[in-house]
mmCIF file of C-alpha atoms in Angstrom:
data_model
loop_
_atom_site.group_PDB
_atom_site.id
_atom_site.type_symbol
_atom_site.label_atom_id
_atom_site.label_comp_id
_atom_site.label_asym_id
_atom_site.label_seq_id
_atom_site.Cartn_x
_atom_site.Cartn_y
_atom_site.Cartn_z
ATOM 1 C CA MET H 240 -52.625 -1.533 -26.781
ATOM 2 C CA VAL H 241 -52.917 1.344 -29.266
ATOM 3 C CA ARG H 242 -50.427 4.097 -28.492
ATOM 4 C CA ARG H 243 -50.838 7.777 -29.273
ATOM 5 C CA HIS H 244 -50.325 8.666 -32.969
ATOM 6 C CA GLU H 245 -50.918 5.058 -34.095
ATOM 7 C CA LEU H 246 -53.614 3.379 -36.184
ATOM 8 C CA THR H 247 -56.738 2.160 -34.465
ATOM 9 C CA ASP H 248 -58.062 -1.328 -35.253
ATOM 10 C CA GLN H 249 -60.744 0.178 -37.515
ATOM 11 C CA GLU H 250 -58.207 2.247 -39.464
ATOM 12 C CA TRP H 251 -55.912 -0.760 -39.888
ATOM 13 C CA GLU H 252 -58.791 -2.929 -41.173
ATOM 14 C CA LEU H 253 -59.436 -0.341 -43.895
ATOM 15 C CA LEU H 254 -55.777 -0.051 -44.906
ATOM 16 C CA ALA H 255 -54.471 -3.618 -44.453
ATOM 17 C CA PRO H 256 -55.966 -5.185 -47.647
ATOM 18 C CA LEU H 257 -54.121 -2.640 -49.828
ATOM 19 C CA ILE H 258 -50.633 -3.180 -48.376
ATOM 20 C CA PRO H 259 -48.426 -5.169 -50.822
ATOM 21 C CA ARG H 260 -47.073 -8.400 -49.368
ATOM 22 C CA ALA H 261 -44.113 -10.402 -50.655
ATOM 23 C CA ALA H 262 -44.872 -14.101 -51.210
ATOM 24 C CA THR H 263 -41.247 -15.138 -50.707
ATOM 25 C CA GLY H 264 -38.146 -13.817 -48.998
ATOM 26 C CA ARG H 265 -36.921 -13.244 -45.465
ATOM 27 C CA PRO H 266 -39.361 -12.577 -42.610
ATOM 28 C CA ARG H 267 -39.925 -8.845 -42.371
ATOM 29 C CA VAL H 268 -41.133 -6.337 -39.832
ATOM 30 C CA GLU H 269 -44.922 -6.487 -39.418
ATOM 31 C CA ASP H 270 -46.815 -4.188 -41.779
ATOM 32 C CA ARG H 271 -48.919 -2.581 -39.040
ATOM 33 C CA GLN H 272 -45.807 -1.809 -37.019
ATOM 34 C CA VAL H 273 -44.195 -0.113 -40.021
ATOM 35 C CA ILE H 274 -47.340 1.853 -40.972
ATOM 36 C CA ASN H 275 -47.602 3.040 -37.374
ATOM 37 C CA GLY H 276 -44.058 4.348 -37.726
ATOM 38 C CA MET H 277 -45.075 6.307 -40.834
ATOM 39 C CA VAL H 278 -48.118 7.785 -39.083
ATOM 40 C CA TYR H 279 -46.011 8.691 -36.041
ATOM 41 C CA LYS H 280 -43.484 10.405 -38.298
ATOM 42 C CA ILE H 281 -45.951 12.641 -40.146
ATOM 43 C CA ARG H 282 -47.954 13.312 -36.978
ATOM 44 C CA THR H 283 -44.914 14.512 -34.983
ATOM 45 C CA GLY H 284 -42.661 15.787 -37.804
ATOM 46 C CA ILE H 285 -39.534 14.115 -36.407
ATOM 47 C CA SER H 286 -36.644 12.926 -38.567
ATOM 48 C CA TRP H 287 -36.793 9.381 -39.937
ATOM 49 C CA ARG H 288 -33.618 8.561 -37.990
ATOM 50 C CA ASP H 289 -35.297 9.576 -34.730
ATOM 51 C CA LEU H 290 -38.209 7.118 -34.966
ATOM 52 C CA PRO H 291 -38.720 5.136 -31.722
ATOM 53 C CA GLU H 292 -37.275 1.624 -31.821
ATOM 54 C CA ARG H 293 -40.717 0.045 -31.323
ATOM 55 C CA TYR H 294 -41.435 0.658 -35.030
ATOM 56 C CA GLY H 295 -38.405 -1.311 -36.181
ATOM 57 C CA PRO H 296 -35.322 -0.038 -38.029
ATOM 58 C CA TRP H 297 -35.920 3.522 -39.247
ATOM 59 C CA LYS H 298 -34.467 2.664 -42.652
ATOM 60 C CA THR H 299 -37.034 -0.118 -43.085
ATOM 61 C CA VAL H 300 -39.882 2.302 -42.302
ATOM 62 C CA TYR H 301 -38.482 4.925 -44.692
ATOM 63 C CA THR H 302 -37.815 2.425 -47.508
ATOM 64 C CA ARG H 303 -41.350 1.060 -47.360
ATOM 65 C CA PHE H 304 -42.829 4.562 -47.168
ATOM 66 C CA ARG H 305 -40.889 5.568 -50.272
ATOM 67 C CA ARG H 306 -41.917 2.349 -52.053
ATOM 68 C CA TYR H 307 -45.586 2.845 -51.163
ATOM 69 C CA ALA H 308 -45.380 6.489 -52.275
ATOM 70 C CA LEU H 309 -44.020 5.547 -55.708
ATOM 71 C CA ASP H 310 -46.528 2.688 -56.048
ATOM 72 C CA GLY H 311 -49.530 4.877 -55.125
ATOM 73 C CA VAL H 312 -50.622 2.674 -52.199
ATOM 74 C CA PHE H 313 -51.978 5.556 -50.116
ATOM 75 C CA THR H 314 -53.750 7.070 -53.133
ATOM 76 C CA ARG H 315 -55.570 3.783 -53.743
ATOM 77 C CA ALA H 316 -56.457 3.548 -50.058
ATOM 78 C CA LEU H 317 -57.937 7.065 -50.141
ATOM 79 C CA GLN H 318 -59.934 6.282 -53.292
ATOM 80 C CA GLN H 319 -61.269 3.066 -51.792
ATOM 81 C CA ILE H 320 -62.559 4.693 -48.631
ATOM 82 C CA GLN H 321 -64.113 7.457 -50.770
ATOM 83 C CA ALA H 322 -65.784 4.813 -52.957
ATOM 84 C CA HIS H 323 -67.387 3.094 -49.950
ATOM 85 C CA ALA H 324 -68.564 6.439 -48.572
ATOM 86 C CA ASP H 325 -70.070 7.400 -51.944
ATOM 87 C CA ALA H 326 -71.855 4.032 -52.233
ATOM 88 C CA ALA H 327 -73.384 4.659 -48.803
ATOM 89 C CA GLY H 328 -74.457 8.179 -49.848
ATOM 90 C CA ASP H 329 -72.107 9.718 -47.283
ATOM 91 C CA ILE H 330 -70.311 12.195 -49.604
ATOM 92 C CA ASP H 331 -71.693 15.726 -49.803
ATOM 93 C CA TRP H 332 -70.906 16.783 -53.383
ATOM 94 C CA LEU H 333 -70.985 20.490 -52.513
ATOM 95 C CA VAL H 334 -67.244 20.669 -53.245
ATOM 96 C CA GLN H 335 -65.014 23.482 -52.000
ATOM 97 C CA ILE H 336 -61.581 24.308 -53.396
ATOM 98 C CA ASP H 337 -58.786 26.395 -51.946
ATOM 99 C CA SER H 338 -55.051 26.290 -51.239
ATOM 100 C CA THR H 339 -52.624 26.769 -48.374
ATOM 101 C CA ILE H 340 -48.908 27.544 -48.335
ATOM 102 C CA VAL H 341 -46.494 25.356 -46.383
ATOM 103 C CA ARG H 342 -42.972 26.392 -45.418
ATOM 104 C CA ALA H 343 -40.224 24.018 -46.530
ATOM 105 C CA HIS H 344 -37.693 23.023 -43.889
ATOM 106 C CA GLN H 345 -34.034 23.502 -44.801
ATOM 107 C CA HIS H 346 -33.661 19.729 -45.251
ATOM 108 C CA ALA H 347 -36.419 19.697 -47.880
ATOM 109 C CA ALA H 348 -35.024 22.847 -49.498
ATOM 110 C CA ALA H 349 -31.692 21.077 -50.101
ATOM 111 C CA THR H 350 -33.250 19.111 -52.977
ATOM 112 C CA GLY H 351 -31.302 19.414 -56.198
ATOM 113 C CA ARG H 352 -27.959 20.570 -54.818
ATOM 114 C CA LYS H 353 -26.385 17.278 -55.809
ATOM 115 C CA GLY H 354 -26.636 15.664 -59.212
ATOM 116 C CA GLY H 355 -25.661 18.386 -61.630
ATOM 117 C CA GLY H 356 -29.082 19.926 -62.341
ATOM 118 C CA THR H 357 -29.854 23.564 -61.685
ATOM 119 C CA GLY H 358 -31.555 24.409 -58.426
ATOM 120 C CA ARG H 359 -34.400 26.214 -60.192
ATOM 121 C CA THR H 360 -35.331 23.189 -62.323
ATOM 122 C CA ASN H 361 -35.213 20.711 -59.451
ATOM 123 C CA ARG H 362 -37.230 22.923 -57.106
ATOM 124 C CA ASN H 363 -39.995 23.147 -59.705
ATOM 125 C CA ASP H 364 -39.893 19.383 -60.214
ATOM 126 C CA HIS H 365 -40.408 18.839 -56.493
ATOM 127 C CA ALA H 366 -43.116 21.498 -55.964
ATOM 128 C CA LEU H 367 -40.751 23.911 -54.234
ATOM 129 C CA GLY H 368 -40.852 27.571 -55.120
ATOM 130 C CA ARG H 369 -40.168 31.075 -53.888
ATOM 131 C CA SER H 370 -42.827 33.158 -52.171
ATOM 132 C CA ARG H 371 -42.867 35.714 -49.355
ATOM 133 C CA GLY H 372 -42.057 33.053 -46.792
ATOM 134 C CA GLY H 373 -38.991 31.785 -48.641
ATOM 135 C CA LEU H 374 -39.024 28.281 -50.115
ATOM 136 C CA THR H 375 -42.585 27.001 -49.948
ATOM 137 C CA THR H 376 -44.999 24.438 -51.329
ATOM 138 C CA LYS H 377 -48.658 25.133 -52.024
ATOM 139 C CA ILE H 378 -51.264 22.442 -51.296
ATOM 140 C CA HIS H 379 -54.337 22.800 -53.532
ATOM 141 C CA LEU H 380 -57.263 20.901 -52.052
ATOM 142 C CA ALA H 381 -60.802 19.940 -53.009
ATOM 143 C CA CYS H 382 -62.968 18.723 -50.134
ATOM 144 C CA ASP H 383 -66.552 17.572 -49.843
ATOM 145 C CA GLY H 384 -69.255 19.370 -47.873
ATOM 146 C CA LYS H 385 -68.215 17.516 -44.697
ATOM 147 C CA GLY H 386 -64.627 18.740 -44.865
ATOM 148 C CA ARG H 387 -62.935 15.561 -46.134
ATOM 149 C CA PRO H 388 -60.300 15.708 -48.911
ATOM 150 C CA LEU H 389 -61.369 14.546 -52.371
ATOM 151 C CA ALA H 390 -58.325 15.634 -54.419
ATOM 152 C CA ILE H 391 -54.844 17.001 -53.737
ATOM 153 C CA LEU H 392 -52.448 18.893 -55.991
ATOM 154 C CA LEU H 393 -48.976 20.177 -55.064
ATOM 155 C CA THR H 394 -47.301 23.127 -56.781
ATOM 156 C CA PRO H 395 -44.503 25.590 -56.003
ATOM 157 C CA GLY H 396 -45.601 28.188 -53.465
ATOM 158 C CA GLN H 397 -45.829 31.086 -55.914
ATOM 159 C CA ARG H 398 -48.280 29.342 -58.307
ATOM 160 C CA HIS H 399 -51.599 31.199 -58.554
ATOM 161 C CA ASP H 400 -54.748 29.400 -57.440
ATOM 162 C CA SER H 401 -56.744 30.024 -60.624
ATOM 163 C CA VAL H 402 -54.103 28.307 -62.780
ATOM 164 C CA CYS H 403 -54.540 25.092 -60.797
ATOM 165 C CA ALA H 404 -58.333 25.070 -60.483
ATOM 166 C CA ARG H 405 -59.001 22.896 -63.543
ATOM 167 C CA PRO H 406 -56.223 20.334 -62.885
ATOM 168 C CA LEU H 407 -57.411 20.077 -59.273
ATOM 169 C CA LEU H 408 -61.039 19.345 -60.197
ATOM 170 C CA GLU H 409 -59.894 16.851 -62.815
ATOM 171 C CA ARG H 410 -58.148 14.902 -60.052
ATOM 172 C CA ILE H 411 -61.482 14.132 -58.386
ATOM 173 C CA ARG H 412 -62.091 10.472 -59.265
ATOM 174 C CA VAL H 413 -64.224 8.516 -56.808
ATOM 175 C CA PRO H 414 -64.447 4.889 -58.020
ATOM 176 C CA ARG H 415 -67.671 2.890 -57.964
ATOM 177 C CA THR H 416 -67.858 -0.153 -55.706
ATOM 178 C CA GLY H 417 -69.521 -2.037 -58.572
ATOM 179 C CA LEU H 418 -69.701 -1.414 -62.308
ATOM 180 C CA GLY H 419 -69.489 2.071 -63.744
ATOM 181 C CA ARG H 420 -67.032 4.870 -64.324
ATOM 182 C CA PRO H 421 -65.587 6.868 -61.410
ATOM 183 C CA ARG H 422 -67.553 9.915 -60.367
ATOM 184 C CA CYS H 423 -65.636 13.042 -61.379
ATOM 185 C CA ARG H 424 -68.269 15.799 -61.417
ATOM 186 C CA PRO H 425 -69.337 17.698 -58.285
ATOM 187 C CA ASP H 426 -72.893 18.986 -57.912
ATOM 188 C CA GLN H 427 -71.595 22.446 -57.047
ATOM 189 C CA VAL H 428 -68.253 24.180 -56.460
ATOM 190 C CA ILE H 429 -67.588 26.904 -53.895
ATOM 191 C CA ALA H 430 -64.422 29.013 -54.198
ATOM 192 C CA ASP H 431 -63.131 32.434 -53.183
ATOM 193 C CA LYS H 432 -62.282 35.432 -55.372
ATOM 194 C CA ALA H 433 -58.921 33.966 -56.413
ATOM 195 C CA TYR H 434 -60.857 31.603 -58.711
ATOM 196 C CA SER H 435 -63.026 34.319 -60.249
ATOM 197 C CA SER H 436 -62.153 34.260 -63.946
ATOM 198 C CA ARG H 437 -64.221 34.009 -67.091
ATOM 199 C CA GLY H 438 -62.241 30.990 -68.259
ATOM 200 C CA PHE H 439 -62.868 28.981 -65.096
ATOM 201 C CA ARG H 440 -66.559 29.916 -64.994
ATOM 202 C CA ALA H 441 -66.907 28.865 -68.644
ATOM 203 C CA TYR H 442 -65.162 25.556 -67.834
ATOM 204 C CA LEU H 443 -67.619 24.867 -65.000
ATOM 205 C CA ARG H 444 -70.624 25.738 -67.160
ATOM 206 C CA LYS H 445 -69.345 23.432 -69.913
ATOM 207 C CA ARG H 446 -69.175 20.552 -67.427
ATOM 208 C CA GLY H 447 -72.605 21.392 -66.031
ATOM 209 C CA ILE H 448 -71.281 22.258 -62.569
ATOM 210 C CA ALA H 449 -73.086 24.950 -60.585
ATOM 211 C CA HIS H 450 -70.716 27.331 -58.807
ATOM 212 C CA THR H 451 -70.669 30.004 -56.130
ATOM 213 C CA ILE H 452 -67.685 32.309 -56.643
ATOM 214 C CA PRO H 453 -67.710 36.005 -55.685
ATOM 215 C CA GLU H 454 -66.847 38.509 -58.387
ATOM 216 C CA LYS H 455 -63.663 40.550 -57.973
ATOM 217 C CA THR H 456 -64.104 44.283 -57.498
ATOM 218 C CA ASP H 457 -62.091 45.204 -60.589
ATOM 219 C CA GLN H 458 -64.034 42.679 -62.706
ATOM 220 C CA ARG H 459 -67.318 44.166 -61.530
ATOM 221 C CA ARG H 460 -66.062 47.696 -62.235
ATOM 222 C CA HIS H 461 -64.921 46.696 -65.731
ATOM 223 C CA ARG H 462 -68.270 45.015 -66.457
ATOM 224 C CA LEU H 463 -70.238 48.069 -65.349
ATOM 225 C CA ARG H 464 -67.991 50.383 -67.376
ATOM 226 C CA ARG H 465 -68.873 48.463 -70.546
ATOM 227 C CA GLY H 466 -72.584 48.965 -69.953
ATOM 228 C CA GLY H 467 -74.825 46.676 -71.957
ATOM 229 C CA HIS H 468 -71.794 44.982 -73.536
ATOM 230 C CA GLY H 469 -70.431 43.944 -70.153
ATOM 231 C CA GLY H 470 -72.865 41.069 -69.774
ATOM 232 C CA ARG H 471 -74.926 39.971 -66.811
ATOM 233 C CA PRO H 472 -73.377 39.661 -63.364
ATOM 234 C CA PRO H 473 -72.513 36.072 -62.349
ATOM 235 C CA GLY H 474 -74.935 34.431 -59.957
ATOM 236 C CA PHE H 475 -73.877 34.434 -56.321
ATOM 237 C CA ASP H 476 -75.656 32.835 -53.352
ATOM 238 C CA ARG H 477 -74.447 34.292 -50.037
ATOM 239 C CA GLU H 478 -76.032 31.547 -47.951
ATOM 240 C CA THR H 479 -74.196 28.845 -49.903
ATOM 241 C CA TYR H 480 -70.925 30.795 -49.787
ATOM 242 C CA ARG H 481 -71.056 30.830 -45.977
ATOM 243 C CA ARG H 482 -70.270 27.113 -46.048
ATOM 244 C CA ARG H 483 -66.810 27.823 -47.503
ATOM 245 C CA ASN H 484 -65.316 27.757 -44.018
ATOM 246 C CA THR H 485 -65.518 23.952 -44.228
ATOM 247 C CA ILE H 486 -62.347 23.773 -46.323
ATOM 248 C CA GLU H 487 -60.516 26.040 -43.880
ATOM 249 C CA ARG H 488 -61.365 23.593 -41.109
ATOM 250 C CA CYS H 489 -60.139 20.745 -43.320
ATOM 251 C CA PHE H 490 -56.781 22.520 -43.696
ATOM 252 C CA ASN H 491 -56.643 22.969 -39.912
ATOM 253 C CA ARG H 492 -57.083 19.239 -39.369
ATOM 254 C CA LEU H 493 -54.452 18.378 -41.979
ATOM 255 C CA LYS H 494 -51.994 20.807 -40.410
ATOM 256 C CA GLY H 495 -52.552 19.103 -37.081
ATOM 257 C CA PHE H 496 -49.999 16.692 -38.558
ATOM 258 C CA ARG H 497 -46.701 18.482 -37.912
ATOM 259 C CA GLY H 498 -45.122 16.696 -40.880
ATOM 260 C CA ILE H 499 -47.742 18.360 -43.109
ATOM 261 C CA ALA H 500 -47.727 21.829 -41.514
ATOM 262 C CA THR H 501 -43.997 22.039 -42.320
ATOM 263 C CA ARG H 502 -42.575 20.222 -45.298
ATOM 264 C CA TYR H 503 -39.618 17.994 -44.399
ATOM 265 C CA GLU H 504 -39.752 15.639 -47.409
ATOM 266 C CA LYS H 505 -37.294 16.351 -50.204
ATOM 267 C CA THR H 506 -39.427 15.050 -53.095
ATOM 268 C CA ALA H 507 -42.940 16.014 -54.126
ATOM 269 C CA THR H 508 -43.841 12.313 -54.388
ATOM 270 C CA SER H 509 -43.014 11.657 -50.735
ATOM 271 C CA TYR H 510 -44.700 14.820 -49.470
ATOM 272 C CA GLU H 511 -47.848 14.138 -51.501
ATOM 273 C CA ALA H 512 -47.894 10.582 -50.100
ATOM 274 C CA ALA H 513 -47.715 12.035 -46.571
ATOM 275 C CA VAL H 514 -50.626 14.422 -47.291
ATOM 276 C CA THR H 515 -52.592 11.537 -48.827
ATOM 277 C CA LEU H 516 -51.985 9.299 -45.790
ATOM 278 C CA ALA H 517 -53.135 12.114 -43.488
ATOM 279 C CA SER H 518 -56.230 12.576 -45.700
ATOM 280 C CA PHE H 519 -56.974 8.851 -45.458
ATOM 281 C CA LEU H 520 -56.852 9.098 -41.657
ATOM 282 C CA LEU H 521 -59.307 12.030 -41.718
ATOM 283 C CA TRP H 522 -61.689 9.916 -43.772
ATOM 284 C CA ALA H 523 -61.207 6.807 -41.579
ATOM 285 C CA ARG H 524 -62.139 8.792 -38.476
ATOM 286 C CA SER H 525 -65.317 10.158 -40.073
ATOM 287 C CA VAL H 526 -66.915 6.980 -41.476
#
C-alpha cells in the first residue's frame, strides 16, 4: 500500500535504475523505503530525527540522502526523465526563467559557526545571504512551456536575477536517448523586466534564441532621449508574454513541498538535491 507522501510504483520504476547498489557488505534497508523517507522529509519539512520509524533509522536515511546529493543521483534522474520526454516530443521549448526567495530556518542559518571560517564566507558558499526577510536563499529556475523544471541554480537571497540569467540557461542540458549532444538551446525565452539588459539580449541573439522580455521604463526613456542614436525598441509580443504565469505555477507546485518552501538544509548541496528531487517528482507525475 502506498502511503501519503510516498513514491508511487510508476515513480519508483523511473528512479530505481539510478540508485547505486553495493555488491558486497551487510544487508541494508531497502532502497525504496529509504527514498520514501527522503520524499516524506522534504514534503513535510520535519527534522531528520523525527522521521517515522517505518522508513528505518533516521541516520540511515540522512546518510544516503547526503551521499546521493554529493554523487548527483537526483540530478541524473531528472536529466533522464527529461531525455525521455524530449525524445517523445513532450517538452515545450518555450522556456521561462524567474526566481523566488526562500527563508532559511534558524537551523540552516547556523552554517559556518563552527570550523573557524567567517560567517560571511560560509553563508556565500552555501547560498545563504541577507535580504529583506533576513537570511534567505534564492532559487533561480528555468521551466518548459508546461511548467516543469529544466534547470535550477541556487544563490544568496540578495543576488540580482539578471546576474544569474546566463549561468541558469547554461545549466539546461537535456541528454539524447541515443547518439548526439545534449540539447542546451531553447526555442524562445520569456522573462520579466528584471532580465531586461542589453548584455543579456545580446547573449540571446548570439545564441540564436528568440526572447520576449519587456523593456524597463527607464531604459525606454533613455533610448527615446537619445533620439536616432538610441536604437530601435526591442521586439515584444504581448500574447507570448501572457504565458509567463506558467513559471509562477511551477514555483507554487515546488513550494507545496514544505522542505522547499522553507530551507532547513545547512548546505547548498543538500538543499539543491532536495529541490532536484521535488522537480523529478513534478516530472514523474506529468509524463
